[in-house]
């Protein structure tokens, strides 16, 4: 990705745009670094101190050599390039991110190299390559200024004597007083002892020490040719420091690289000349991965394979990624390395691989970012105050360790993927096992820092493994020596070779070692050899990553929704468009990939990728997309994917060899050679310089390039041709400016703020930036809540013709996780002082502390006692559950499964969503304005009144849908449940003498049988999460005189989430009454909360003379069902509907199916509709006799069959019928002999369920119809006696044979079949 987007056809193809020199300006002398001052001011502001008392730039605490001074751009050639205007502030800031630094002859003064990147507003990039070295200070003014600073410093901080009270005088004290105090003090250099002590702290004395200051040479280029620029700059520096002067004046070389060296053409290599040696660079062809010149081997070495894959995954999922290292080049290498591996996707958010100190407030940004922060020497990770860590991936490059956000999904096939990467590294002799294991966030108390010992080991291993020096890891060299010196092993190896077995690992080791031995032989220099090796390794590693995506997204085009007729209409409706069929795409993926993919397809980088795909109908394909599509087509041609469509088996990358060969051929056989550096038209005497000092170059010859250059002319004509073509097309399309504006808007959709401006940093600009953040957060909230609603309700998807829309549990989880992340980012925006890892939880804790304090005060003040109004005894109902933010927090705090603040915040959000109180809770939290003011700065999102209101309104819209996102995620926690049994009092004893019991079952398990204390109709119990509740078994032991009990319904409530289930009954429990049942299995339904205060609503008993409300399951034989006679057409329809619902149930994805029990036994279920069928025309009521039940008919039929069987009447029937007959008898007897007292209707229900499970129902029906008992017990008009109807019923029931029906344990308890 690096730079591929930055070179449009319009930019003339020069290798370098600018040559820049930064350093000290001797005219203005020593100036404290204003940006550092601004940074201190911002830091003070952030920590809530008074910013004005913070030091004003010059930091008197540090010794002067350690302070930062202002650097300047001393010269740049040419002055300006029209297609890439020079950004002086940014270049100066990035060339010398810490400002000037001074050294004396006693310090280390090795030259340093680093690179940087400038991303413009439109996302295009330019690269800078910087060679920093130390040059002796010749200006006497600067030396004496430094001397004065030292004397002042020593007066303030005498090293030997304890500081007197005056020595800590503030930095604002005037110079005069300081000077006068200096006269009295001994000059430090007078005594040798004190001078040595001052030298010990790096002191400076102009009479004795030589002062050096840093200077930077920088090339600014459109493409990241890192190696070439590095070599050019170091040769240029060598020319100044080496004793013999260079062959030509320095101007010749700079002029050459600026004006005479072109960019290599696509797929070609180019050779140009530095001061001493030629330099080669190459550019990939149009079908290859785009240019990336930063050494990936180094990235793998610094992080280790596992850590790198984890950081890569965080980048794919657009988390906040902070790289941390002392070395700027390492920051850049890791950042560029990781973004390069994203191909074909591109990082869409803030990207600042080197964050200058003055921009630290950007870490506050509530958006995804990838930033690099330079660590100061000796500072520990624990000292680093980061505004937000809930979603942060922290990469400590120097100590090889990373901290990961909590619970993020793993990359698909991670183990095999790491294995393949390790093999590629090993084949180049690089060991793949560096890097401490990744850590997830630890509890707030402990700060993760690599212990000293571990760090030493890591450093030692790094010395051994230093693949950058080509060393093999020590152990591997030893292994190889052992293998080579061992005769037996040698023979074994020869044998295995003959038999065609390869000893890959040994060969790889040998290749690595041999590779290093032969280095430098042949026609190439060692450096070129190293470069070739790096280039080959780079491309191989990148191919492994790219091939993962070609496999994963091989069919992505099939799911792209092309809905717009032309570009203009697409751009105008961009926000409302549904561009990618996410649900179908996910349903097509192998199960293990889903956690990662469901998150990934929600990211901005994926959205942009799909946008580019759609726009490619109307304009040229984006380069990365072109390469990616070509690869997919090629794979399809070889038919790699088709057979293994949904398999998650790992396919290795097959084109490693070819891609490395392409590069090798280009580097071995150079395609173009640029013009050699030559003498320029300079006056005699110009271009002289002193050894060791980089001279001021002659601007007149460097500011303009040659006019007769053939390739600059070539681009000009090409450009003219392009312009002509554009003018012709302009008339055809819409006005180009307007189109451009649309395009920009469409492309920046969802990107709140692409890139910080590195230059102007006035408080006004910072305020403007924060305002953009606030707007961005609000927009994101609107998009997310809308998406959650649409997905859940599925309306939009249905309108788009996708049939019945159903959000998958996986997508729902992803959307909720991203909502949690958004809330964390909103809460961490503009925090005054950070406390704990989760800003939201920390705010909640503050709130809780205040509320509890208020509660205590209330408790202490005497409250007048109000007598409680007694509820009339007639209504028993579920007591009301108070909605309380604090109570919800306490529930979460008592869950021992959750270990971290981030986890608690997420659980609290899920719980509030499930209870539909998220908006209400957050409103309450933010209503304590004094608290919000104390915790947040003025510009924070939570203090922007209007935006905050809109935000809460968007969250309120989520109350329209039902989520079970808490219950379904925390499946192992203990939950308190409350059970209330509501009897029908008018007709029954409210009290019973028997001992009742209850057992509650849900999708995740059951509570076991619990005795209910006598004459108590309400109880609470704690039990591991049962999930959504499905059935309640209610019974008693028939003891005592009043053992009959008429129950209206049972209510059960989950006391944490407040979900209340109603289990309608409406039947007697007792011997000799109703169907003689002592226990009933009741099927639950979720009670929708109404605004009614009384939470037992709907559980009031209807007056007995009314027919019951439709919610109660009507059993034909129950008291109330007697008057209700459905017509035969209604009965048949009910059966079809019930079967239909079961079929639909099995067509849903497994995780979204819900309860099968309700469909089998609930209201309008299979059992109830078959009950109606069997009751049609059934002679049930007899005069002066007990009621007859359908079960009686079944029993009589079975008795008849058994007796007929004994008499041999059934012998003549076909064998299978005999078998069926036996199975029916067997099942009925088993049900009758069960120890449970489930009553006749319960037994019939059980028979139907078992028959459906074992696919026997359609075979049993004919037996019952044929049985002569039917004539006695059914009228002639009965449905059961109508052959065509029965045959139709059999046909309908047979459709259930395709599905594996499993019965809940509560239904089949005690049945031995």
Coordinates of C-alpha atoms in Angstrom, one line a residue, residues 730-919:
X730 CA -15.8 16.6 -19.0
X731 CA -18.6 17.7 -21.2
X732 CA -20.1 14.2 -21.0
X733 CA -20.1 13.8 -17.3
X734 CA -21.4 16.2 -14.6
X735 CA -19.4 19.3 -13.9
X736 CA -16.0 18.0 -12.8
X737 CA -15.5 20.2 -9.8
X738 CA -18.9 19.1 -8.4
X739 CA -18.0 15.5 -9.2
X740 CA -14.7 15.9 -7.4
X741 CA -16.4 17.3 -4.4
X742 CA -18.9 14.5 -4.4
X743 CA -16.1 12.0 -4.7
X744 CA -14.2 13.4 -1.9
X745 CA -17.3 13.5 0.3
X746 CA -18.2 10.0 -0.6
X747 CA -14.8 8.7 -0.1
X748 CA -14.4 10.4 3.3
X749 CA -17.7 9.0 4.5
X750 CA -17.2 7.6 8.0
X751 CA -13.7 8.9 8.2
X752 CA -13.9 11.6 10.8
X753 CA -10.5 13.0 10.6
X754 CA -7.9 11.5 8.3
X755 CA -4.8 13.2 9.3
X756 CA -3.6 15.7 11.9
X757 CA -2.0 18.8 10.4
X758 CA 1.6 18.8 11.6
X759 CA 2.2 22.5 11.3
X760 CA 0.0 25.2 12.8
X761 CA -0.7 24.2 16.4
X762 CA -2.4 27.2 17.9
X763 CA -5.1 26.4 20.5
X764 CA -7.7 27.5 17.9
X765 CA -6.6 24.6 15.6
X766 CA -6.6 22.2 18.5
X767 CA -10.2 23.3 19.4
X768 CA -11.2 22.9 15.7
X769 CA -9.7 19.4 15.7
X770 CA -11.7 18.5 18.8
X771 CA -14.8 19.8 17.3
X772 CA -14.3 17.6 14.3
X773 CA -13.9 14.6 16.7
X774 CA -17.2 15.5 18.4
X775 CA -19.0 15.7 15.1
X776 CA -17.4 12.4 14.0
X777 CA -18.4 10.6 17.1
X778 CA -22.0 11.7 16.8
X779 CA -22.1 10.6 13.2
X780 CA -20.6 7.3 14.1
X781 CA -23.2 6.8 16.8
X782 CA -26.0 7.6 14.4
X783 CA -24.7 5.1 11.8
X784 CA -24.1 2.3 14.4
X785 CA -27.5 2.6 16.1
X786 CA -29.2 2.7 12.8
X787 CA -27.3 -0.4 11.6
X788 CA -28.2 -2.2 14.8
X789 CA -31.9 -1.4 14.4
X790 CA -32.0 -2.3 10.7
X791 CA -30.2 -5.5 11.2
X792 CA -32.4 -6.5 14.1
X793 CA -35.7 -5.5 12.5
X794 CA -34.5 -6.7 9.1
X795 CA -36.9 -4.4 7.2
X796 CA -34.4 -2.8 5.0
X797 CA -32.9 -6.1 4.0
X798 CA -36.4 -7.4 3.1
X799 CA -37.0 -4.4 0.9
X800 CA -33.8 -5.1 -0.9
X801 CA -35.2 -8.5 -1.8
X802 CA -33.3 -10.7 0.5
X803 CA -36.4 -12.5 1.7
X804 CA -36.8 -13.1 5.4
X805 CA -34.0 -11.1 7.1
X806 CA -32.6 -12.5 10.2
X807 CA -29.6 -11.0 12.1
X808 CA -27.2 -13.8 13.1
X809 CA -26.1 -14.0 16.7
X810 CA -22.6 -13.4 15.4
X811 CA -23.4 -10.2 13.6
X812 CA -25.3 -9.0 16.6
X813 CA -22.4 -9.7 18.8
X814 CA -20.1 -7.8 16.5
X815 CA -22.4 -4.8 16.4
X816 CA -22.7 -4.7 20.2
X817 CA -19.0 -5.0 20.6
X818 CA -18.4 -2.1 18.3
X819 CA -21.1 -0.1 20.2
X820 CA -19.1 -0.8 23.5
X821 CA -16.0 0.4 21.8
X822 CA -17.7 3.6 20.6
X823 CA -19.0 4.3 24.1
X824 CA -15.5 3.8 25.5
X825 CA -14.0 6.2 23.0
X826 CA -16.7 8.8 23.7
X827 CA -16.1 8.5 27.4
X828 CA -12.3 8.9 27.0
X829 CA -12.5 12.0 24.8
X830 CA -11.4 15.1 26.7
X831 CA -10.7 13.3 30.0
X832 CA -9.1 15.6 32.6
X833 CA -7.2 12.8 34.4
X834 CA -7.2 9.2 33.4
X835 CA -8.1 6.6 36.0
X836 CA -8.1 2.9 35.2
X837 CA -8.2 1.4 31.8
X838 CA -11.9 2.1 31.1
X839 CA -13.1 5.7 31.1
X840 CA -16.7 4.7 31.2
X841 CA -16.4 2.4 34.2
X842 CA -14.3 5.0 36.0
X843 CA -17.1 7.6 35.5
X844 CA -19.6 5.0 36.8
X845 CA -17.6 4.4 39.9
X846 CA -17.4 8.1 40.7
X847 CA -21.1 8.2 40.2
X848 CA -21.6 5.2 42.4
X849 CA -19.5 6.7 45.2
X850 CA -21.5 9.9 45.2
X851 CA -24.9 8.2 45.2
X852 CA -23.9 5.8 48.0
X853 CA -22.7 8.8 50.1
X854 CA -26.1 10.5 49.5
X855 CA -27.9 7.2 50.4
X856 CA -25.9 7.1 53.7
X857 CA -26.9 10.7 54.5
X858 CA -30.5 9.8 53.8
X859 CA -30.3 6.8 56.0
X860 CA -28.8 8.8 58.9
X861 CA -31.5 11.5 58.8
X862 CA -34.7 10.3 60.5
X863 CA -37.5 9.6 58.0
X864 CA -41.1 9.9 59.2
X865 CA -42.6 6.4 59.2
X866 CA -45.4 6.0 56.7
X867 CA -47.6 2.9 57.4
X868 CA -47.4 0.7 54.3
X869 CA -50.7 0.3 52.4
X870 CA -51.7 -3.3 52.5
X871 CA -52.5 -4.7 49.2
X872 CA -55.8 -6.5 49.2
X873 CA -55.3 -10.2 49.6
X874 CA -57.1 -11.0 46.4
X875 CA -54.2 -10.1 44.1
X876 CA -50.9 -12.0 44.2
X877 CA -48.5 -10.7 41.7
X878 CA -44.8 -10.3 40.9
X879 CA -43.4 -7.5 43.1
X880 CA -42.0 -4.6 41.0
X881 CA -38.3 -4.6 40.0
X882 CA -36.8 -1.1 40.6
X883 CA -34.8 0.2 37.7
X884 CA -31.5 1.3 39.3
X885 CA -28.2 2.1 37.7
X886 CA -26.4 1.5 40.9
X887 CA -28.1 -1.9 41.4
X888 CA -27.0 -2.9 37.9
X889 CA -23.5 -1.9 38.7
X890 CA -23.5 -4.0 41.9
X891 CA -24.7 -7.0 39.9
X892 CA -21.7 -6.6 37.6
X893 CA -19.3 -6.0 40.5
X894 CA -20.4 -9.2 42.1
X895 CA -19.6 -11.3 39.0
X896 CA -16.3 -12.9 39.8
X897 CA -15.9 -14.1 36.2
X898 CA -15.1 -10.5 35.0
X899 CA -11.6 -9.5 36.0
X900 CA -11.0 -6.1 34.4
X901 CA -12.6 -2.6 34.3
X902 CA -13.0 -2.8 30.5
X903 CA -14.8 -6.1 30.9
X904 CA -17.1 -4.7 33.6
X905 CA -18.0 -1.7 31.4
X906 CA -18.8 -4.0 28.5
X907 CA -21.0 -6.2 30.7
X908 CA -22.8 -3.2 32.1
X909 CA -23.5 -1.9 28.6
X910 CA -24.8 -5.4 27.5
X911 CA -27.0 -5.6 30.6
X912 CA -28.5 -2.1 30.1
X913 CA -29.2 -2.9 26.4
X914 CA -31.0 -6.1 27.4
X915 CA -33.0 -4.3 30.0
X916 CA -33.7 -1.4 27.5
X917 CA -32.4 1.2 29.9
X918 CA -29.0 2.1 28.3
X919 CA -30.1 5.6 27.2

